[in-house]
mmCIF file of C-alpha atoms in Angstrom:
data_model
loop_
_atom_site.group_PDB
_atom_site.id
_atom_site.type_symbol
_atom_site.label_atom_id
_atom_site.label_comp_id
_atom_site.label_asym_id
_atom_site.label_seq_id
_atom_site.Cartn_x
_atom_site.Cartn_y
_atom_site.Cartn_z
ATOM 1 C CA GLN R 1 -66.215 18.890 4.395
ATOM 2 C CA GLY R 2 -62.973 17.585 2.806
ATOM 3 C CA ALA R 3 -64.775 14.373 1.808
ATOM 4 C CA GLU R 4 -67.491 16.468 0.166
ATOM 5 C CA ALA R 5 -64.887 18.379 -1.848
ATOM 6 C CA GLU R 6 -63.275 15.143 -3.044
ATOM 7 C CA GLU R 7 -66.650 13.643 -3.866
ATOM 8 C CA SER R 8 -67.793 16.711 -5.814
ATOM 9 C CA GLY R 9 -64.428 16.757 -7.642
ATOM 10 C CA SER R 10 -64.958 13.128 -8.676
ATOM 11 C CA ASP R 11 -68.516 13.934 -9.784
ATOM 12 C CA LEU R 12 -67.149 16.795 -11.866
ATOM 13 C CA LEU R 13 -64.715 14.451 -13.544
ATOM 14 C CA LEU R 14 -67.447 11.958 -14.360
ATOM 15 C CA GLN R 15 -69.497 14.715 -15.999
ATOM 16 C CA LEU R 16 -66.554 15.753 -18.175
ATOM 17 C CA GLY R 17 -66.050 12.376 -19.838
ATOM 18 C CA SER R 18 -66.306 13.745 -23.380
ATOM 19 C CA CYS R 19 -64.325 16.906 -22.665
ATOM 20 C CA ARG R 20 -61.493 17.805 -25.068
ATOM 21 C CA ALA R 21 -59.718 20.508 -23.019
ATOM 22 C CA ALA R 22 -59.464 21.224 -19.311
ATOM 23 C CA GLY R 23 -57.537 23.421 -16.926
ATOM 24 C CA TRP R 24 -57.646 22.805 -13.204
ATOM 25 C CA ALA R 25 -55.372 25.478 -11.737
ATOM 26 C CA ALA R 26 -58.439 27.513 -10.677
ATOM 27 C CA CYS R 27 -59.866 24.530 -8.797
ATOM 28 C CA ARG R 28 -57.389 24.421 -5.922
ATOM 29 C CA ARG R 29 -60.074 23.477 -3.391
ATOM 30 C CA GLN R 30 -60.835 20.358 -5.360
ATOM 31 C CA ALA R 31 -57.286 19.359 -6.218
ATOM 32 C CA GLY R 32 -57.624 16.318 -3.958
ATOM 33 C CA TRP R 33 -59.537 14.527 -6.726
ATOM 34 C CA VAL R 34 -56.323 14.048 -8.712
ATOM 35 C CA ARG R 35 -54.684 12.298 -5.755
ATOM 36 C CA SER R 36 -57.724 10.325 -4.687
ATOM 37 C CA CYS R 37 -59.240 9.132 -7.986
ATOM 38 C CA PRO R 38 -57.913 5.653 -8.743
ATOM 39 C CA VAL R 39 -59.307 5.811 -12.282
ATOM 40 C CA ILE R 40 -59.465 8.911 -14.454
ATOM 41 C CA ARG R 41 -60.829 8.296 -17.953
ATOM 42 C CA PHE R 42 -61.187 10.979 -20.574
ATOM 43 C CA PRO R 43 -60.461 9.213 -23.854
ATOM 44 C CA ALA R 44 -61.216 12.322 -25.975
ATOM 45 C CA LEU R 45 -59.259 14.830 -23.871
ATOM 46 C CA ARG R 46 -56.573 16.522 -25.950
ATOM 47 C CA ARG R 47 -55.432 19.451 -23.786
ATOM 48 C CA LEU R 48 -54.948 19.469 -20.039
ATOM 49 C CA SER R 49 -53.387 21.958 -17.670
ATOM 50 C CA LEU R 50 -52.521 20.868 -14.154
ATOM 51 C CA SER R 51 -50.023 23.686 -13.662
ATOM 52 C CA LEU R 52 -49.598 25.315 -10.273
ATOM 53 C CA LEU R 53 -51.155 22.414 -8.404
ATOM 54 C CA PRO R 54 -48.653 21.400 -5.744
ATOM 55 C CA GLU R 55 -50.782 18.361 -4.906
ATOM 56 C CA ILE R 56 -49.917 16.645 -8.199
ATOM 57 C CA THR R 57 -47.752 13.569 -7.573
ATOM 58 C CA ASP R 58 -46.219 10.822 -9.681
ATOM 59 C CA ALA R 59 -49.320 8.686 -9.031
ATOM 60 C CA SER R 60 -51.510 11.566 -10.295
ATOM 61 C CA LEU R 61 -49.434 11.835 -13.465
ATOM 62 C CA VAL R 62 -49.652 8.090 -14.128
ATOM 63 C CA ALA R 63 -53.434 8.072 -13.547
ATOM 64 C CA VAL R 64 -53.930 11.002 -15.924
ATOM 65 C CA ALA R 65 -51.636 9.496 -18.577
ATOM 66 C CA ARG R 66 -53.369 6.118 -18.514
ATOM 67 C CA GLY R 67 -56.868 7.596 -18.574
ATOM 68 C CA CYS R 68 -56.234 10.360 -21.106
ATOM 69 C CA GLN R 69 -54.248 8.689 -23.865
ATOM 70 C CA SER R 70 -55.397 11.177 -26.520
ATOM 71 C CA LEU R 71 -53.565 14.059 -24.830
ATOM 72 C CA GLU R 72 -51.692 16.240 -27.285
ATOM 73 C CA GLN R 73 -50.945 19.124 -24.905
ATOM 74 C CA LEU R 74 -50.080 18.717 -21.240
ATOM 75 C CA SER R 75 -49.002 21.477 -18.892
ATOM 76 C CA MET R 76 -47.700 20.554 -15.453
ATOM 77 C CA SER R 77 -45.543 23.548 -14.599
ATOM 78 C CA HIS R 78 -44.565 24.091 -10.983
ATOM 79 C CA CYS R 79 -45.786 20.681 -9.825
ATOM 80 C CA GLY R 80 -42.949 20.235 -7.361
ATOM 81 C CA LYS R 81 -43.768 16.663 -6.320
ATOM 82 C CA LEU R 82 -43.253 15.218 -9.804
ATOM 83 C CA THR R 83 -40.161 13.026 -10.184
ATOM 84 C CA ASP R 84 -38.473 10.982 -12.891
ATOM 85 C CA LYS R 85 -40.251 7.890 -11.578
ATOM 86 C CA GLY R 86 -43.645 9.303 -12.595
ATOM 87 C CA PHE R 87 -42.530 10.150 -16.119
ATOM 88 C CA LEU R 88 -40.776 6.803 -16.554
ATOM 89 C CA GLU R 89 -44.084 5.090 -15.838
ATOM 90 C CA ALA R 90 -46.403 7.567 -17.601
ATOM 91 C CA ALA R 91 -44.517 8.248 -20.835
ATOM 92 C CA SER R 92 -45.668 5.089 -22.614
ATOM 93 C CA SER R 93 -49.280 6.264 -22.227
ATOM 94 C CA LEU R 94 -48.525 9.723 -23.657
ATOM 95 C CA ARG R 95 -47.564 8.715 -27.191
ATOM 96 C CA ARG R 96 -49.809 11.325 -28.846
ATOM 97 C CA LEU R 97 -48.274 14.168 -26.865
ATOM 98 C CA GLN R 98 -47.107 17.087 -29.025
ATOM 99 C CA HIS R 99 -46.601 19.883 -26.467
ATOM 100 C CA LEU R 100 -45.356 19.427 -22.906
ATOM 101 C CA VAL R 101 -44.742 22.082 -20.261
ATOM 102 C CA ILE R 102 -42.894 20.916 -17.155
ATOM 103 C CA SER R 103 -41.213 24.194 -16.235
ATOM 104 C CA GLY R 104 -40.405 24.665 -12.590
ATOM 105 C CA CYS R 105 -40.567 20.940 -11.800
ATOM 106 C CA SER R 106 -37.332 20.960 -9.862
ATOM 107 C CA GLN R 107 -37.024 17.217 -9.215
ATOM 108 C CA LEU R 108 -36.964 16.214 -12.888
ATOM 109 C CA THR R 109 -33.679 15.170 -14.496
ATOM 110 C CA ARG R 110 -32.219 13.716 -17.675
ATOM 111 C CA GLN R 111 -34.140 10.461 -16.979
ATOM 112 C CA THR R 112 -37.427 12.261 -17.635
ATOM 113 C CA LEU R 113 -36.127 13.613 -20.953
ATOM 114 C CA MET R 114 -34.942 10.171 -22.015
ATOM 115 C CA ALA R 115 -38.320 8.579 -21.188
ATOM 116 C CA ILE R 116 -40.130 11.313 -23.117
ATOM 117 C CA SER R 117 -37.824 11.020 -26.142
ATOM 118 C CA ARG R 118 -38.245 7.227 -26.185
ATOM 119 C CA GLU R 119 -42.052 7.170 -25.922
ATOM 120 C CA CYS R 120 -43.409 10.562 -27.050
ATOM 121 C CA ARG R 121 -42.140 10.562 -30.629
ATOM 122 C CA GLN R 122 -44.736 13.130 -31.810
ATOM 123 C CA LEU R 123 -43.490 15.822 -29.412
ATOM 124 C CA LYS R 124 -42.971 19.190 -31.097
ATOM 125 C CA SER R 125 -42.372 21.507 -28.157
ATOM 126 C CA LEU R 126 -41.084 21.147 -24.627
ATOM 127 C CA ASP R 127 -40.675 23.693 -21.849
ATOM 128 C CA VAL R 128 -38.151 22.708 -19.178
ATOM 129 C CA SER R 129 -37.479 26.241 -17.930
ATOM 130 C CA MET R 130 -36.334 26.346 -14.306
ATOM 131 C CA CYS R 131 -35.840 22.562 -14.170
ATOM 132 C CA HIS R 132 -32.556 22.704 -12.290
ATOM 133 C CA GLY R 133 -31.947 18.948 -12.560
ATOM 134 C CA ILE R 134 -31.744 19.188 -16.372
ATOM 135 C CA SER R 135 -28.577 20.449 -18.052
ATOM 136 C CA MET R 136 -27.993 21.999 -21.471
ATOM 137 C CA ALA R 137 -26.180 18.787 -22.504
ATOM 138 C CA ASP R 138 -29.324 16.826 -21.569
ATOM 139 C CA ILE R 139 -31.436 19.128 -23.743
ATOM 140 C CA GLU R 140 -29.080 18.787 -26.710
ATOM 141 C CA LEU R 141 -29.186 14.988 -26.448
ATOM 142 C CA PHE R 142 -32.976 15.117 -26.181
ATOM 143 C CA GLN R 143 -33.298 17.255 -29.299
ATOM 144 C CA ALA R 144 -31.071 14.925 -31.295
ATOM 145 C CA GLN R 145 -33.389 11.998 -30.553
ATOM 146 C CA LEU R 146 -36.685 13.590 -31.681
ATOM 147 C CA PRO R 147 -37.076 14.277 -35.409
ATOM 148 C CA LEU R 148 -40.269 16.383 -35.046
ATOM 149 C CA GLN R 149 -38.956 18.495 -32.173
ATOM 150 C CA THR R 150 -39.151 22.154 -33.189
ATOM 151 C CA CYS R 151 -38.848 24.119 -29.942
ATOM 152 C CA VAL R 152 -37.379 23.629 -26.484
ATOM 153 C CA GLN R 153 -37.853 26.376 -23.910
ATOM 154 C CA SER R 154 -35.041 26.135 -21.412
ATOM 155 C CA ARG R 155 -34.842 29.395 -19.500
ATOM 156 C CA PHE R 156 -32.554 29.288 -16.494
ATOM 157 C CA VAL R 157 -31.357 25.734 -17.155
ATOM 158 C CA GLY R 158 -27.715 25.370 -16.218
ATOM 159 C CA GLY R 159 -27.492 29.134 -15.636
ATOM 160 C CA ALA R 160 -28.504 29.922 -19.235
ATOM 161 C CA ASP R 161 -31.511 31.810 -20.553
ATOM 162 C CA LEU R 162 -32.107 30.142 -23.922
ATOM 163 C CA SER R 163 -34.819 28.969 -26.282
ATOM 164 C CA PHE R 164 -33.940 26.604 -29.100
ATOM 165 C CA THR R 165 -35.896 26.522 -32.323
ATOM 166 C CA LEU R 166 -34.916 24.038 -35.003
#
């Protein structure tokens, strides 16, 4: 039955090729597709939410980034398996990204912010709330490197409860 769920998840993805927005948090039973699909291609996809899917890994992030290079909004909050390694590899494929939510991704650090600031120059908003590996100094450095950055949500980072708007 697990193979059927993965197969139907892959079929669903194939049918959504021209989709512009998608959210998968309600599809927990079929979350295996993100891990098991070697190629994910949605060239027109602009908004994607993979929040609250604990199955999301660095390999999932890289596959999504490479296959969805038109993404402008990406939400991956509480994806606890994501690490800096995934963002270091995926960031160069996310150059159109304007809004990123990675709140509650506890393994992410300053390295993720540096990769994002280097590659995602169109980014306007970032939510790193509850990312305990990211400090306020890291956020300040990040903001200084992105001219279009207008908002960083950083609740409970370094013991602070702050939102910055430039």
